[in-house]
Tab-separated table of C-alpha atoms in Angstrom:
chain	number	residue	atom	x	y	z
N	1	MET	CA	-121.488	41.246	43.867
N	2	THR	CA	-118.372	39.159	43.840
N	3	ARG	CA	-115.341	40.764	45.444
N	4	TYR	CA	-111.860	40.019	44.226
N	5	GLY	CA	-108.854	40.332	46.428
N	6	THR	CA	-105.663	38.697	47.527
N	7	ILE	CA	-105.761	35.663	49.702
N	8	PRO	CA	-103.374	36.074	52.630
N	9	SER	CA	-100.723	33.408	52.750
N	10	SER	CA	-100.225	31.237	55.780
N	11	SER	CA	-96.871	32.880	56.503
N	12	GLN	CA	-98.529	36.333	56.704
N	13	SER	CA	-101.495	35.277	58.783
N	14	GLN	CA	-99.567	33.309	61.377
N	15	PRO	CA	-97.308	35.121	63.856
N	16	PRO	CA	-93.690	33.992	64.113
N	17	PRO	CA	-93.059	31.316	66.705
N	18	PRO	CA	-91.875	32.600	70.083
N	19	GLN	CA	-88.153	32.469	70.711
N	20	SER	CA	-87.005	29.624	72.850
N	21	PRO	CA	-85.150	30.630	76.010
N	22	ALA	CA	-82.331	28.290	75.048
N	23	SER	CA	-81.766	30.228	71.801
N	24	SER	CA	-80.640	33.272	73.809
N	25	PHE	CA	-77.470	31.432	74.720
N	26	PRO	CA	-74.675	30.801	72.208
N	27	SER	CA	-73.971	27.343	70.983
N	28	GLY	CA	-70.715	25.562	71.571
N	29	GLN	CA	-69.875	25.965	67.876
N	30	LYS	CA	-69.058	29.663	68.369
N	31	ILE	CA	-66.629	28.922	71.187
N	32	ARG	CA	-65.095	26.089	69.207
N	33	SER	CA	-64.728	28.215	66.055
N	34	THR	CA	-63.017	30.992	68.042
N	35	ALA	CA	-60.500	28.578	69.540
N	36	GLU	CA	-59.933	26.848	66.198
N	37	ASN	CA	-59.336	30.194	64.490
N	38	LEU	CA	-56.714	31.146	67.089
N	39	ILE	CA	-54.940	27.818	66.686
N	40	ALA	CA	-55.231	27.831	62.885
N	41	THR	CA	-53.615	31.280	62.549
N	42	ALA	CA	-50.686	30.343	64.788
N	43	LYS	CA	-47.314	29.936	63.085
N	44	PRO	CA	-45.286	26.714	63.454
N	45	TRP	CA	-43.879	26.560	66.979
N	46	LYS	CA	-40.523	25.259	65.780
N	47	LEU	CA	-40.157	28.504	63.815
N	48	MET	CA	-40.274	30.424	67.080
N	49	ILE	CA	-37.555	28.523	68.888
N	50	GLN	CA	-35.147	27.518	66.146
N	51	PRO	CA	-31.627	27.978	67.657
N	52	GLN	CA	-30.075	29.663	64.615
N	53	SER	CA	-32.555	32.546	64.891
N	54	LEU	CA	-31.916	33.321	68.572
N	55	ALA	CA	-29.374	36.007	69.421
N	56	ILE	CA	-28.962	38.743	72.010
N	57	PRO	CA	-29.772	42.175	70.509
N	58	ALA	CA	-26.874	44.605	70.267
N	59	THR	CA	-28.845	47.754	71.108
N	60	LEU	CA	-32.125	48.719	72.715
N	61	PRO	CA	-33.646	50.079	69.457
N	62	GLN	CA	-32.811	46.778	67.783
N	63	SER	CA	-34.579	44.832	70.522
N	64	ILE	CA	-37.638	47.091	70.202
N	65	ASP	CA	-37.742	46.571	66.440
N	66	ARG	CA	-37.457	42.827	66.922
N	67	ILE	CA	-40.296	42.799	69.439
N	68	LYS	CA	-42.563	44.752	67.088
N	69	ALA	CA	-41.806	42.466	64.143
N	70	ASN	CA	-42.177	39.265	66.144
N	71	VAL	CA	-45.439	40.393	67.728
N	72	ALA	CA	-46.830	41.121	64.252
N	73	PHE	CA	-45.703	37.724	62.980
N	74	PHE	CA	-46.335	35.487	66.019
N	75	ARG	CA	-49.386	37.313	67.417
N	76	SER	CA	-51.529	34.178	67.612
N	77	ASN	CA	-48.678	32.213	69.176
N	78	TYR	CA	-48.088	34.950	71.723
N	79	ALA	CA	-51.792	35.015	72.564
N	80	ILE	CA	-51.664	31.288	73.278
N	81	VAL	CA	-48.529	31.776	75.409
N	82	ALA	CA	-50.232	34.504	77.453
N	83	ILE	CA	-53.329	32.358	77.971
N	84	CYS	CA	-51.202	29.398	79.080
N	85	ALA	CA	-49.201	31.576	81.499
N	86	LEU	CA	-52.411	32.947	82.987
N	87	PHE	CA	-53.860	29.451	83.240
N	88	LEU	CA	-50.776	28.085	85.003
N	89	SER	CA	-50.670	30.979	87.460
N	90	LEU	CA	-54.313	30.402	88.401
N	91	LEU	CA	-53.900	26.645	88.497
N	92	TRP	CA	-51.834	26.948	91.674
N	93	HIS	CA	-54.744	28.820	93.319
N	94	PRO	CA	-57.864	26.653	92.872
N	95	VAL	CA	-60.307	29.147	94.399
N	96	SER	CA	-59.069	31.988	92.197
N	97	PHE	CA	-59.107	29.689	89.186
N	98	ILE	CA	-62.741	28.682	89.730
N	99	LEU	CA	-63.869	32.277	90.310
N	100	CYS	CA	-61.980	33.562	87.278
N	101	LEU	CA	-63.376	30.770	85.128
N	102	ALA	CA	-66.904	31.546	86.300
N	103	VAL	CA	-66.536	35.266	85.543
N	104	ALA	CA	-65.020	34.599	82.107
N	105	ALA	CA	-67.764	32.091	81.261
N	106	ALA	CA	-70.436	34.591	82.336
N	107	TRP	CA	-69.028	37.309	80.068
N	108	LEU	CA	-68.657	34.905	77.155
N	109	PHE	CA	-72.116	33.379	77.324
N	110	LEU	CA	-74.097	36.431	78.421
N	111	TYR	CA	-72.400	39.216	76.453
N	112	VAL	CA	-69.508	38.423	74.103
N	113	LEU	CA	-70.951	35.448	72.227
N	114	ARG	CA	-74.600	36.420	72.529
N	115	ASN	CA	-76.267	38.555	69.903
N	116	GLY	CA	-77.087	41.868	71.568
N	117	GLY	CA	-80.367	42.102	69.665
N	118	ASP	CA	-81.655	38.818	71.066
N	119	PRO	CA	-83.427	39.085	74.423
N	120	LEU	CA	-82.112	37.085	77.344
N	121	VAL	CA	-84.904	34.994	78.776
N	122	VAL	CA	-84.448	33.447	82.229
N	123	GLY	CA	-87.344	31.718	83.936
N	124	GLY	CA	-89.809	33.247	81.511
N	125	GLN	CA	-88.587	36.784	82.261
N	126	VAL	CA	-86.945	38.963	79.611
N	127	ILE	CA	-83.772	40.686	80.834
N	128	GLY	CA	-82.524	43.754	78.979
N	129	GLN	CA	-78.991	44.234	77.700
N	130	LYS	CA	-78.239	47.060	80.153
N	131	THR	CA	-79.248	44.895	83.073
N	132	VAL	CA	-77.028	42.081	81.837
N	133	VAL	CA	-73.983	44.345	81.429
N	134	THR	CA	-74.545	46.038	84.792
N	135	SER	CA	-74.830	42.690	86.551
N	136	LEU	CA	-71.680	41.406	84.880
N	137	LEU	CA	-69.721	44.528	85.828
N	138	VAL	CA	-70.869	44.395	89.447
N	139	GLY	CA	-70.085	40.687	89.696
N	140	THR	CA	-66.649	41.186	88.137
N	141	MET	CA	-65.757	44.031	90.529
N	142	VAL	CA	-66.888	41.995	93.530
N	143	VAL	CA	-64.715	39.069	92.472
N	144	LEU	CA	-61.689	41.273	91.726
N	145	PHE	CA	-61.771	43.525	94.799
N	146	PHE	CA	-62.912	41.084	97.465
N	147	THR	CA	-60.833	38.065	96.477
N	148	GLU	CA	-57.235	37.374	95.454
N	149	VAL	CA	-58.187	36.803	91.820
N	150	ALA	CA	-56.898	40.215	90.689
N	151	GLU	CA	-53.453	39.596	92.174
N	152	ASP	CA	-53.197	36.159	90.588
N	153	ILE	CA	-54.346	37.483	87.202
N	154	VAL	CA	-51.785	40.298	87.286
N	155	VAL	CA	-49.012	37.824	88.139
N	156	GLY	CA	-50.026	35.520	85.299
N	157	LEU	CA	-50.320	38.342	82.762
N	158	PHE	CA	-46.948	39.797	83.744
N	159	ALA	CA	-45.379	36.350	83.415
N	160	GLY	CA	-46.867	35.934	79.943
N	161	ILE	CA	-45.818	39.431	78.861
N	162	ALA	CA	-42.297	38.829	80.183
N	163	LEU	CA	-42.007	35.642	78.119
N	164	ILE	CA	-43.260	37.447	75.019
N	165	VAL	CA	-40.881	40.398	75.466
N	166	VAL	CA	-37.846	38.165	76.064
N	167	HIS	CA	-38.612	35.969	73.068
N	168	GLY	CA	-39.404	38.943	70.859
N	169	ALA	CA	-36.083	40.574	71.742
N	170	VAL	CA	-33.851	37.545	71.189
N	171	ARG	CA	-35.672	36.144	68.147
N	172	GLU	CA	-33.971	37.579	65.038
N	173	THR	CA	-36.251	38.845	62.277
N	174	GLY	CA	-33.894	38.330	59.343
N	175	ASP	CA	-36.044	35.513	57.979
N	176	LEU	CA	-39.266	37.470	58.272
N	177	VAL	CA	-40.482	39.555	55.361
N	178	ALA	CA	-43.052	42.347	55.403
N	179	VAL	CA	-45.216	42.159	52.319
N	180	GLY	CA	-48.237	44.387	51.918
N	181	GLY	CA	-48.096	45.400	55.557
N	182	ALA	CA	-48.290	41.800	56.846
N	183	VAL	CA	-45.242	39.960	58.136
N	184	GLN	CA	-44.941	36.625	56.376
N	185	ASP	CA	-42.575	33.703	56.090
N	186	PRO	CA	-40.337	34.274	53.040
N	187	ALA	CA	-40.684	30.608	52.046
N	188	ALA	CA	-44.429	31.158	51.575
N	189	ILE	CA	-44.142	34.090	49.167
N	190	GLY	CA	-41.549	32.736	46.732
N	191	SER	CA	-38.093	33.840	45.694
N	192	SER	CA	-39.326	36.353	43.114
N	193	SER	CA	-41.179	38.513	45.647
N	194	VAL	CA	-39.733	41.810	46.787
N	195	ALA	CA	-38.927	42.052	50.475
N	196	ILE	CA	-39.673	45.226	52.403
N	197	ALA	CA	-37.328	45.557	55.344
N	198	ILE	CA	-38.567	46.319	58.829
N	199	PRO	CA	-36.598	49.471	59.799
N	200	GLY	CA	-33.657	48.906	62.076
N	201	SER	CA	-34.082	45.161	62.287
N	202	TYR	CA	-32.547	43.677	59.168
N	203	GLN	CA	-31.723	44.267	55.515
N	204	ALA	CA	-34.218	42.579	53.201
N	205	ALA	CA	-33.149	40.698	50.114
N	206	GLY	CA	-35.348	41.452	47.120
N	207	ASN	CA	-35.366	41.544	43.377
N	208	LYS	CA	-32.165	43.195	42.164
N	209	ASN	CA	-33.759	44.335	38.962
N	210	ILE	CA	-36.480	46.402	40.594
N	211	ASN	CA	-36.720	50.138	39.801
N	212	LYS	CA	-34.156	49.786	36.995
């Protein structure tokens, strides 16, 4: 008697190809896209340092309001400033710079940029995610507590934060407009848009006919 049935396709009968050890590591495109995104979202640098927008705050609450508004508007720029300050502080200490770079690269390639569901294969051996994180934590603590890297990192971060705080306090926010919860350049939203003032920092100019 003839039997009728389905013929298994080649995709069902053949097992998926084994994952290459190199595929466990992220490609350079992810690192490049992250850096490009940070640079692309940065505001024009001349907007940060234009002389007509720099003034000493009259009161402490005014300086705090300015810092909050400027951090919201120039967050990508400030991130770049902090990274540059940290880089320059470590550049004067080559050993600390190399160790810090090695630790950062290890975290990026082995944890941050790697898909947690993909196994890490080294020398034909599969290493679990918990083992990877534990090894990274132990290595980071050894570098921080038994070298001068921690001190240099703290100095660089404090230098970057100091630059950000000083700029945020002296940079007036009168030309910044909060629209929909996001601080934007008023030239980019048009003259007909309604400006929502950041409390305590400036008086926004909006549509005079609104709520009439």
